[in-house]
Short mmCIF file of C-alpha atoms in Angstrom, two decimals:
data_model
loop_
_atom_site.label_atom_id
_atom_site.label_comp_id
_atom_site.label_asym_id
_atom_site.label_seq_id
_atom_site.Cartn_x
_atom_site.Cartn_y
_atom_site.Cartn_z
CA MET A 46 -6.87 67.06 -131.50
CA PRO A 47 -8.64 69.07 -128.83
CA SER A 48 -11.28 71.39 -130.09
CA GLU A 49 -11.17 75.08 -129.50
CA ARG A 50 -13.03 74.84 -126.24
CA GLN A 51 -10.47 73.96 -123.63
CA PRO A 52 -11.10 70.49 -122.24
CA SER A 53 -11.99 70.79 -118.62
CA SER A 54 -14.08 69.02 -116.08
CA ALA A 55 -17.52 69.91 -114.85
CA SER A 56 -18.28 69.33 -111.21
CA THR A 57 -22.01 69.21 -111.26
CA ALA A 58 -25.25 68.05 -109.87
CA ALA A 59 -28.87 68.93 -110.46
CA ASP A 60 -32.36 67.75 -109.73
CA GLU A 61 -33.39 66.78 -113.21
CA SER A 62 -37.12 66.93 -112.83
CA SER A 63 -37.75 70.33 -111.33
CA ALA A 64 -34.71 72.54 -111.32
CA SER A 65 -34.45 73.19 -114.99
CA LYS A 66 -38.06 74.20 -115.21
CA SER A 67 -38.83 76.05 -112.02
CA ALA A 68 -35.57 77.82 -111.25
CA PRO A 69 -35.57 81.43 -112.37
CA SER A 70 -32.11 81.12 -113.86
CA SER A 71 -31.26 78.54 -116.46
CA GLU A 72 -28.71 76.92 -114.19
CA ASP A 73 -28.37 73.26 -114.86
CA TYR A 74 -25.12 72.79 -112.94
CA GLY A 75 -23.43 71.35 -115.98
CA TYR A 76 -25.71 68.38 -116.44
CA SER A 77 -26.26 69.25 -120.08
CA VAL A 78 -22.73 68.05 -120.78
CA PHE A 79 -23.65 64.49 -119.85
CA PRO A 80 -26.65 63.50 -121.96
CA LYS A 81 -26.98 60.17 -120.19
CA ARG A 82 -27.62 61.95 -116.90
CA ASP A 83 -30.01 64.49 -118.30
CA PRO A 84 -33.09 62.59 -119.36
CA GLY A 85 -34.64 65.64 -120.99
CA ALA A 86 -31.75 65.94 -123.39
CA ASP A 87 -32.25 65.21 -127.02
CA TYR A 88 -28.74 64.66 -128.21
CA LYS A 89 -27.63 62.94 -131.35
CA ALA A 90 -23.98 62.08 -131.40
CA PRO A 91 -22.04 62.43 -134.65
CA ALA A 92 -21.83 59.23 -136.62
CA ARG A 93 -18.82 57.01 -136.42
CA PHE A 94 -17.95 53.85 -138.24
CA ILE A 95 -19.45 50.69 -136.94
CA GLY A 96 -17.78 49.31 -133.84
CA PHE A 97 -15.77 52.39 -133.02
CA ARG A 98 -17.91 53.43 -130.08
CA ALA A 99 -17.81 49.98 -128.57
CA TRP A 100 -14.04 49.86 -128.96
CA ARG A 101 -13.70 53.31 -127.44
CA HIS A 102 -15.90 52.40 -124.51
CA ASN A 103 -13.93 49.24 -123.88
CA ARG A 104 -10.67 51.12 -124.11
CA CYS A 105 -11.95 53.73 -121.64
CA LEU A 106 -12.93 51.01 -119.18
CA LYS A 107 -9.61 49.24 -119.62
CA ASN A 108 -7.71 52.47 -119.06
CA VAL A 109 -9.78 53.31 -116.00
CA LEU A 110 -8.77 49.96 -114.54
CA ASP A 111 -5.16 50.42 -115.64
CA CYS A 112 -4.97 53.83 -114.06
CA SER A 113 -6.50 52.58 -110.84
CA MET A 114 -4.00 49.74 -110.66
CA THR A 115 -0.91 51.68 -111.68
CA ASP A 116 -1.12 55.38 -110.91
CA PRO A 117 -0.01 56.00 -107.30
CA PHE A 118 -1.95 59.23 -107.02
CA ILE A 119 -5.21 57.53 -107.97
CA ARG A 120 -4.55 54.65 -105.63
CA TYR A 121 -3.74 57.02 -102.79
CA LEU A 122 -6.95 58.95 -103.41
CA ILE A 123 -9.03 55.78 -103.51
CA VAL A 124 -7.54 54.66 -100.21
CA ALA A 125 -8.15 58.13 -98.76
CA ILE A 126 -11.79 58.05 -99.81
CA ARG A 127 -12.24 54.60 -98.36
CA SER A 128 -10.55 55.55 -95.12
CA ARG A 129 -13.07 58.36 -94.71
CA GLY A 130 -15.82 55.75 -94.72
CA CYS A 131 -17.03 56.03 -98.31
CA SER A 132 -16.68 52.83 -100.24
CA PHE A 133 -15.22 53.40 -103.66
CA THR A 134 -15.73 50.79 -106.34
CA LEU A 135 -15.14 51.10 -110.04
CA SER A 136 -18.45 49.56 -110.96
CA ARG A 137 -20.53 51.88 -108.79
CA ASN A 138 -18.49 55.07 -108.59
CA VAL A 139 -16.85 55.39 -112.00
CA SER A 140 -18.65 55.54 -115.28
CA CYS A 141 -17.29 55.80 -118.81
CA GLU A 142 -19.72 57.62 -121.00
CA ARG A 143 -19.96 59.81 -124.04
CA CYS A 144 -20.30 63.50 -123.32
CA ARG A 145 -21.24 66.58 -125.19
CA PHE A 146 -18.71 69.24 -126.13
CA SER A 147 -15.08 68.69 -125.39
CA PHE A 148 -15.17 67.90 -121.74
CA SER A 149 -12.91 65.38 -120.18
CA GLY A 150 -15.06 64.34 -117.26
CA GLY A 151 -17.07 65.35 -114.27
CA TYR A 152 -18.21 64.35 -110.81
CA ASP A 153 -21.88 63.75 -110.18
CA PRO A 154 -22.65 64.42 -106.51
CA MET A 155 -26.23 63.27 -106.90
CA ARG A 156 -25.29 59.76 -107.92
CA LYS A 157 -21.79 59.89 -106.35
CA GLN A 158 -20.19 58.92 -109.60
CA VAL A 159 -17.11 59.99 -111.45
CA ALA A 160 -18.14 60.40 -115.06
CA VAL A 161 -15.21 59.87 -117.41
CA CYS A 162 -15.88 61.24 -120.86
CA GLU A 163 -14.65 58.96 -123.62
CA ASN A 164 -15.01 61.60 -126.31
CA GLU A 165 -11.76 63.44 -126.12
CA PHE A 166 -9.38 61.16 -124.33
CA TRP A 167 -9.35 57.45 -124.11
CA ALA A 168 -5.62 56.91 -123.91
CA LYS A 169 -4.05 56.29 -120.54
CA PRO A 170 -2.46 59.67 -119.64
CA GLY A 171 -5.68 61.53 -120.28
CA ILE A 172 -7.81 59.05 -118.37
CA CYS A 173 -5.42 59.06 -115.45
CA SER A 174 -5.44 62.83 -115.31
CA VAL A 175 -9.23 62.97 -115.44
CA LEU A 176 -9.54 60.34 -112.74
CA ARG A 177 -7.16 62.19 -110.45
CA HIS A 178 -9.07 65.41 -110.91
CA GLU A 179 -12.47 63.90 -110.27
CA LEU A 180 -11.27 61.80 -107.35
CA ILE A 181 -10.37 65.02 -105.57
CA HIS A 182 -13.98 66.10 -106.03
CA ALA A 183 -15.18 62.74 -104.76
CA PHE A 184 -12.85 63.01 -101.78
CA ASP A 185 -14.13 66.47 -100.96
CA ASP A 186 -17.70 65.26 -101.32
CA CYS A 187 -17.01 62.38 -98.99
CA ARG A 188 -15.51 64.48 -96.22
CA ALA A 189 -17.59 67.66 -96.54
CA VAL A 190 -20.96 68.82 -97.72
CA MET A 191 -20.49 69.85 -101.31
CA PHE A 192 -23.91 69.96 -102.89
CA LYS A 193 -27.13 70.28 -100.98
CA GLY A 194 -29.72 69.97 -103.69
CA ALA A 195 -30.81 72.33 -106.40
CA ASP A 196 -33.31 74.23 -104.26
CA GLU A 197 -30.91 74.95 -101.43
CA GLU A 198 -28.16 75.77 -103.84
CA ALA A 199 -30.37 78.36 -105.49
CA LYS A 200 -31.00 79.99 -102.12
CA GLU A 201 -27.35 80.61 -101.35
CA PRO A 202 -25.59 80.83 -104.70
CA ASN A 203 -22.45 82.43 -103.34
CA GLU A 204 -21.74 79.67 -100.86
CA SER A 205 -22.32 76.96 -103.42
CA LEU A 206 -20.05 78.76 -105.85
CA ASP A 207 -17.44 79.06 -103.13
CA ARG A 208 -17.54 75.34 -102.46
CA LEU A 209 -17.18 74.58 -106.14
CA ALA A 210 -14.31 77.04 -106.48
CA CYS A 211 -12.61 75.50 -103.44
CA THR A 212 -12.77 72.03 -104.91
CA GLU A 213 -11.50 73.20 -108.26
CA ILE A 214 -8.63 75.12 -106.70
CA ARG A 215 -7.58 72.02 -104.78
CA ALA A 216 -7.92 69.81 -107.83
CA ALA A 217 -5.83 72.19 -109.92
CA SER A 218 -3.09 72.65 -107.35
CA LEU A 219 -2.75 69.02 -106.32
CA ASN A 220 -3.05 67.37 -109.71
CA HIS A 221 -2.36 69.61 -112.60
CA CYS A 222 -0.12 72.62 -112.19
CA MET A 223 3.20 70.88 -111.98
CA LEU A 224 6.20 72.65 -113.36
CA GLY A 225 6.65 70.69 -116.58
CA ALA A 226 2.94 70.65 -117.35
CA ALA A 227 2.61 74.35 -116.67
CA LYS A 228 5.50 75.02 -118.98
CA MET A 229 3.99 72.91 -121.75
CA GLU A 230 0.59 74.53 -121.48
CA GLY A 231 1.92 78.04 -121.38
CA TYR A 232 1.16 79.02 -117.79
CA THR A 233 4.78 79.72 -117.04
CA GLY A 234 8.00 80.42 -118.82
CA MET A 235 11.10 78.32 -118.95
CA PHE A 236 13.15 80.39 -116.53
CA ASN A 237 10.86 82.90 -114.88
CA TYR A 238 8.75 80.35 -113.09
CA ALA A 239 9.12 81.47 -109.50
CA GLY A 240 5.73 81.75 -107.82
CA GLN A 241 3.73 81.02 -110.99
CA HIS A 242 1.96 78.06 -109.49
CA GLN A 243 -0.76 80.29 -108.12
CA HIS A 244 -1.33 81.81 -111.55
CA CYS A 245 -1.69 78.36 -113.07
CA VAL A 246 -4.01 77.17 -110.31
CA LYS A 247 -6.23 80.21 -110.57
CA SER A 248 -6.46 79.96 -114.35
CA LYS A 249 -7.34 76.29 -114.36
CA ALA A 250 -9.80 76.66 -111.50
CA LEU A 251 -11.44 79.57 -113.27
CA MET A 252 -11.86 77.55 -116.45
CA SER A 253 -13.39 74.67 -114.56
CA VAL A 254 -15.74 76.89 -112.57
CA LEU A 255 -16.93 78.70 -115.68
CA ALA A 256 -17.56 75.37 -117.37
CA ALA A 257 -19.60 74.02 -114.48
CA ARG A 258 -21.81 76.99 -113.77
CA GLN A 259 -23.41 79.56 -116.00
CA ILE A 260 -21.80 82.62 -114.51
CA SER A 261 -19.74 85.37 -115.91
CA ARG A 262 -15.99 85.51 -115.75
CA PRO A 263 -15.77 88.31 -113.15
CA GLU A 264 -18.10 86.36 -110.87
CA GLY A 265 -15.91 83.29 -111.18
CA GLU A 266 -12.78 85.28 -110.53
CA ALA A 267 -14.37 86.89 -107.49
CA ALA A 268 -15.38 83.50 -106.10
CA ILE A 269 -11.89 82.13 -106.60
CA GLU A 270 -10.34 85.15 -104.94
CA ARG A 271 -12.69 84.79 -101.97
CA VAL A 272 -11.73 81.24 -101.19
CA PHE A 273 -8.21 81.02 -102.55
CA ASP A 274 -6.18 81.43 -99.36
CA ARG A 275 -8.11 78.86 -97.38
CA CYS A 276 -8.43 76.29 -100.11
CA TYR A 277 -4.91 76.60 -101.50
CA ALA A 278 -3.56 75.74 -98.07
CA ASP A 279 -5.80 72.70 -97.64
CA LEU A 280 -3.67 69.93 -99.10
CA GLU A 281 -5.59 66.89 -97.95
CA PRO A 282 -5.13 64.00 -98.48
CA PHE A 283 -1.59 64.45 -99.72
CA GLY A 284 -0.31 66.90 -97.16
CA ARG A 285 1.87 68.64 -99.71
CA ILE A 286 1.64 69.80 -103.28
CA PRO A 287 2.98 66.83 -105.23
CA ALA A 288 5.86 67.40 -107.58
CA SER A 289 6.11 65.41 -110.72
CA LEU A 290 9.28 63.48 -110.97
CA LYS A 291 8.98 62.86 -114.65
CA SER A 292 7.38 66.12 -115.55
CA PHE A 293 6.95 65.52 -119.24
CA ARG A 294 5.11 62.28 -118.69
CA SER A 295 2.64 63.71 -116.25
CA ILE A 296 1.29 66.34 -118.58
CA ALA A 297 -2.35 66.60 -117.83
CA ILE A 298 -3.57 67.36 -121.30
CA ALA A 299 -1.43 65.72 -123.92
CA LEU A 300 -0.78 68.70 -126.12
CA SER A 301 1.55 67.72 -128.86
CA LEU A 302 3.85 70.43 -130.09
CA THR A 303 1.96 71.15 -133.25
CA ALA A 304 1.32 74.60 -134.52
CA LEU A 305 -1.90 74.80 -132.52
CA GLY A 306 -0.09 73.73 -129.39
CA THR A 307 2.58 76.37 -129.72
CA ALA A 308 0.02 78.99 -130.62
CA ILE A 309 -1.88 78.24 -127.44
CA GLN A 310 1.29 78.57 -125.43
CA PHE A 311 2.19 81.89 -126.94
CA ARG A 312 -1.32 83.21 -126.62
CA ARG A 313 -1.40 82.38 -122.94
CA LEU A 314 1.97 83.89 -122.36
CA ALA A 315 0.84 87.04 -124.09
CA ASN A 316 -2.34 87.22 -122.06
CA GLY A 317 -0.78 86.76 -118.67
CA PRO A 318 0.58 90.00 -117.20
CA GLU A 319 2.52 88.00 -114.68
CA MET A 320 4.94 87.01 -117.38
CA LEU A 321 5.93 90.57 -118.20
CA LEU A 322 6.40 91.92 -114.72
CA PRO A 323 8.93 90.70 -112.19
CA VAL A 324 7.34 88.22 -109.87
CA PRO A 325 6.90 89.55 -106.36
CA LEU A 326 7.66 87.34 -103.45
CA PRO A 327 4.70 86.15 -101.44
CA VAL A 328 3.81 88.72 -98.82
CA PRO A 329 3.43 87.22 -95.37
CA ARG A 330 0.19 87.97 -93.71
CA PRO A 331 0.39 90.51 -90.91
CA LEU A 332 0.37 89.09 -87.45
CA PRO A 333 -2.67 89.89 -85.36
CA ASP A 334 -2.07 92.48 -82.71
CA ALA A 335 -1.27 90.63 -79.55
CA VAL B 1009 1.61 86.34 -80.30
CA ASN B 1010 1.27 82.64 -79.68
CA LEU B 1011 2.27 79.68 -81.77
CA THR B 1012 -1.10 79.19 -83.38
CA ASP B 1013 -1.27 82.73 -84.65
CA TYR B 1014 2.27 82.48 -85.93
CA LEU B 1015 1.40 79.26 -87.71
CA ALA B 1016 -1.57 81.00 -89.28
CA THR B 1017 0.83 83.05 -91.37
CA MET B 1018 2.54 80.04 -92.83
CA PRO B 1019 1.42 79.18 -96.38
CA ILE B 1020 3.01 75.75 -96.24
CA ALA B 1021 1.19 72.95 -94.50
CA GLU B 1022 4.25 70.78 -94.12
CA ALA B 1023 6.39 73.41 -92.47
CA SER B 1024 7.56 72.93 -88.94
CA THR B 1025 8.22 76.11 -87.03
CA LYS B 1026 10.11 76.58 -83.80
CA PRO B 1027 8.62 79.07 -81.39
CA ALA B 1028 10.57 82.17 -80.65
CA GLU B 1029 11.31 81.21 -77.05
CA GLU B 1030 12.34 77.59 -77.06
CA GLN B 1031 12.54 76.24 -73.54
CA GLN B 1032 14.71 73.22 -73.17
CA SER B 1033 13.88 71.87 -69.80
CA GLN B 1034 16.49 69.92 -67.90
CA GLN B 1035 14.11 67.23 -66.73
CA PRO B 1036 12.72 64.79 -69.25
CA ASN B 1037 9.06 65.36 -70.04
CA PRO B 1038 7.20 62.08 -69.44
CA LYS B 1039 4.11 63.23 -71.32
CA LEU B 1040 5.91 62.85 -74.63
CA ASP B 1041 6.41 59.11 -74.25
CA ARG B 1042 2.89 58.33 -75.39
CA TYR B 1043 3.52 60.26 -78.61
CA SER B 1044 6.49 58.21 -79.68
CA TRP B 1045 4.36 56.74 -82.47
CA LEU B 1046 4.68 60.04 -84.28
CA ILE B 1047 8.30 59.29 -85.02
CA ARG B 1048 8.83 57.75 -88.42
CA PRO B 1049 11.63 55.36 -89.43
CA CYS B 1050 14.92 57.23 -89.77
CA SER B 1051 15.25 56.23 -93.42
CA ILE B 1052 12.17 58.33 -94.09
CA TYR B 1053 13.85 61.47 -92.77
CA LYS B 1054 16.93 60.68 -94.80
CA GLU B 1055 14.84 60.24 -97.91
CA GLU B 1056 12.96 63.47 -97.25
CA LEU B 1057 16.26 65.26 -96.87
CA ARG B 1058 17.53 63.81 -100.11
CA VAL B 1059 14.36 64.84 -101.96
CA CYS B 1060 14.38 68.27 -100.37
CA ARG B 1061 17.94 68.91 -101.52
CA SER B 1062 17.39 67.61 -105.03
CA ARG B 1063 17.35 70.01 -107.94
CA ALA B 1064 13.89 68.95 -109.14
CA TYR B 1065 12.34 69.64 -105.75
CA ARG B 1066 14.15 72.93 -105.52
CA ARG B 1067 12.66 73.99 -108.83
CA HIS B 1068 9.23 72.78 -107.77
CA HIS B 1069 9.41 74.66 -104.49
CA GLU B 1070 10.49 77.86 -106.22
CA PHE B 1071 7.68 77.40 -108.70
CA VAL B 1072 5.09 77.07 -105.94
CA TYR B 1073 6.34 79.39 -103.19
CA GLY B 1074 8.84 81.66 -104.93
CA THR B 1075 11.71 80.89 -102.55
CA PRO B 1076 14.12 77.95 -102.34
CA PRO B 1077 13.20 75.28 -99.81
CA ASP B 1078 14.59 75.17 -96.31
CA CYS B 1079 15.75 71.65 -95.61
CA SER B 1080 17.26 72.30 -92.21
CA GLN B 1081 14.32 70.89 -90.29
CA TRP B 1082 14.58 67.56 -92.04
CA ALA B 1083 18.31 67.45 -91.30
CA VAL B 1084 17.67 68.21 -87.63
CA ASP B 1085 14.95 65.58 -87.51
CA TYR B 1086 17.22 63.01 -89.11
CA ASP B 1087 19.98 63.66 -86.59
CA ASN B 1088 17.55 63.49 -83.73
CA CYS B 1089 16.11 60.27 -85.08
CA LEU B 1090 19.52 58.64 -85.15
CA GLN B 1091 20.14 59.65 -81.55
CA GLN B 1092 16.67 59.18 -80.13
CA ASN B 1093 17.50 56.04 -78.20
CA ASP B 1094 20.62 57.46 -76.57
CA ASP B 1095 19.64 61.08 -76.12
CA ARG B 1096 16.42 62.05 -74.42
CA PRO B 1097 16.40 65.73 -75.61
CA ALA B 1098 16.80 64.44 -79.16
CA PHE B 1099 13.77 62.21 -78.75
CA GLU B 1100 11.72 65.04 -77.29
CA ALA B 1101 12.79 67.48 -80.00
CA LEU B 1102 11.82 64.97 -82.65
CA VAL B 1103 8.43 64.33 -81.09
CA LEU B 1104 7.78 68.05 -80.83
CA SER B 1105 8.80 68.57 -84.43
CA GLU B 1106 6.38 65.89 -85.59
CA MET B 1107 3.65 67.42 -83.46
CA ARG B 1108 4.27 70.78 -85.13
CA ARG B 1109 4.02 69.23 -88.57
CA ARG B 1110 0.83 67.44 -87.64
CA HIS B 1111 -0.58 70.60 -86.13
CA ALA B 1112 0.24 72.62 -89.23
CA ARG B 1113 -1.39 70.10 -91.50
CA LEU B 1114 -4.53 69.75 -89.40
CA ARG B 1115 -4.69 73.49 -89.04
CA ALA B 1116 -4.68 73.89 -92.81
CA MET B 1117 -7.55 71.45 -93.03
CA THR B 1118 -9.69 72.88 -90.24
CA GLY B 1119 -8.95 76.41 -91.38
CA ASN B 1120 -10.85 75.67 -94.54
CA ASP B 1121 -14.26 76.89 -93.49
CA VAL B 1122 -15.62 77.12 -97.01
CA TRP B 1123 -17.53 73.94 -96.40
CA GLN B 1124 -18.82 72.02 -93.41
CA TYR B 1125 -17.05 68.78 -92.71
CA ARG B 1126 -19.21 65.75 -92.25
CA ASP B 1127 -19.38 63.54 -89.19
CA GLN B 1128 -20.59 60.55 -91.16
CA PRO B 1129 -20.06 59.66 -94.79
CA PRO B 1130 -23.01 60.66 -96.90
CA ALA B 1131 -25.93 58.25 -96.58
CA GLU B 1132 -26.62 58.26 -100.30
CA TRP B 1133 -23.10 57.21 -101.20
CA ASN B 1134 -24.07 53.60 -101.79
CA SER B 1135 -27.60 54.13 -102.97
CA PRO B 1136 -28.36 52.03 -106.03
CA LEU B 1137 -28.22 53.71 -109.37
CA PRO B 1138 -31.44 54.29 -111.27
CA SER B 1139 -32.03 51.32 -113.46
CA GLY B 1140 -31.31 52.73 -116.87
CA ALA B 1141 -29.69 51.21 -119.87
CA ALA B 1142 -26.66 53.46 -119.72
CA GLU B 1143 -25.59 52.68 -116.21
CA ALA B 1144 -26.54 49.05 -116.52
CA SER B 1145 -24.18 48.40 -119.42
CA THR B 1146 -21.24 49.97 -117.64
CA VAL B 1147 -21.99 48.19 -114.41
CA ASP B 1148 -22.39 44.81 -116.04
CA ARG B 1149 -19.22 45.06 -118.00
CA LEU B 1150 -17.07 46.07 -115.08
CA THR B 1151 -18.54 43.50 -112.74
CA LEU B 1152 -18.22 40.79 -115.34
CA THR B 1153 -14.56 41.51 -115.86
CA GLY B 1154 -14.01 41.54 -112.12
CA ALA B 1155 -12.44 44.97 -112.03
CA ASP B 1156 -13.25 45.59 -108.42
CA GLU B 1157 -11.77 42.31 -107.20
CA ALA B 1158 -8.67 42.94 -109.26
CA LEU B 1159 -8.30 46.42 -107.82
CA TYR B 1160 -8.75 45.40 -104.21
CA SER B 1161 -6.47 42.40 -104.55
CA SER B 1162 -3.86 44.70 -106.03
CA PHE B 1163 -4.16 46.90 -102.95
CA GLU B 1164 -3.52 43.89 -100.77
CA GLN B 1165 -0.68 42.67 -102.89
CA TYR B 1166 1.16 45.87 -103.77
CA GLY B 1167 0.05 48.27 -101.09
CA VAL B 1168 -1.27 51.75 -101.56
CA LEU B 1169 1.09 53.09 -104.17
CA GLY B 1170 0.85 50.13 -106.46
CA PRO B 1171 3.40 48.29 -108.57
CA MET B 1172 6.19 50.56 -109.66
CA SER B 1173 7.86 50.00 -112.97
CA ILE B 1174 11.45 48.96 -113.03
CA GLY B 1175 13.70 51.99 -112.73
CA ALA B 1176 11.05 54.31 -111.30
CA ARG B 1177 12.61 56.20 -108.43
CA MET B 1178 9.57 57.44 -106.61
CA SER B 1179 10.14 58.60 -103.12
CA GLN B 1180 8.05 56.93 -100.45
CA CYS B 1181 7.13 60.27 -99.05
CA THR B 1182 6.13 62.14 -102.16
CA LEU B 1183 2.51 61.74 -101.23
CA LEU B 1184 2.53 61.59 -97.44
#
């Protein structure tokens, strides 16, 4: 059962030794979520019965391997990363670990590792979804400069936030906001779904950006609005926004239709003004004056 | 208004747009022969057309872009592909169509100036992990079970998309 904090991924990096002490803001780039990467953390996990953690860790590893062998999106992303010149191996670049809060995973650009959280999900659909999301971050890190180091990031916070927002927008649009999944999670209705993909992408990207950085919601929304047009159109490596053929099986977060699940759907539908107004068609950009 | 500026208004990276003034020259253009590798097998265009006309893709396209998809370009490309060996204008039209698609896709990528693209993969990509207990346990377990060899041998055996379960109708071009 997911906790009240929406499971999302943190795309993070930080210089552990100096940034948290010398930076004027308390920005830790989300490293506090992963206690194994934050050596200053003093985190005691809640107790479980003996053997459960080992079983969960093994199951996470097995599902990581299963997803890499079976899921075509993950395999395509791994091949794309390797074709860009970055070797991708499960032992070096993927790590199953226990995280704080209710996160599903993150990408560590310092160590170039995909951190899969085994807290919330360890079954195959969740792990596959997390891997797909983080592999987009790894792909973007391989082909472009994503994180320059805590000091340089502090100098130009807007650009670093823009890069993070760009990656999250791409991860949301290419992996998560498919029609069936959006319907199940309450981002769109059953019939009035025309053009709602952007709403879903922006919402998910906003959640991820707010989870990764300690900024306010208007700042996150502004960053997403700044970069949305350019990053929404960048569909590498797929070249198109993939459609799920079996939409109910590719649900990113396996929300079962319990009372909490339906309540979340109705709350989101109530919050989104797009659902009440008729959806406008996308306005083509004006041509430059020749 | 030239083609590049017109393409800048397109939100879809896979779209292929014909310029307003299409000049069909009478003489065959020899420069297009070296781009014949852009042409895909004709079954691919047929499959794309089938997917484009399907109800699921129509719903997906309306969900993303707000309008129903326009499958005419795939139909034109399929016809041209069938006649490319007999008909030189068909071959040239097909090559130009593929060049437009490629241009649109690369344009979407290079138009993303939020970040700077790298020339080389990052140097620290393969740097060894700090020797801690946490990473060591994960690394040892995965290397002991031979996960990497299994994964790479599965790439050699099954190809990129992996083994599909029986009855899974996944189009070859869903991801391309």
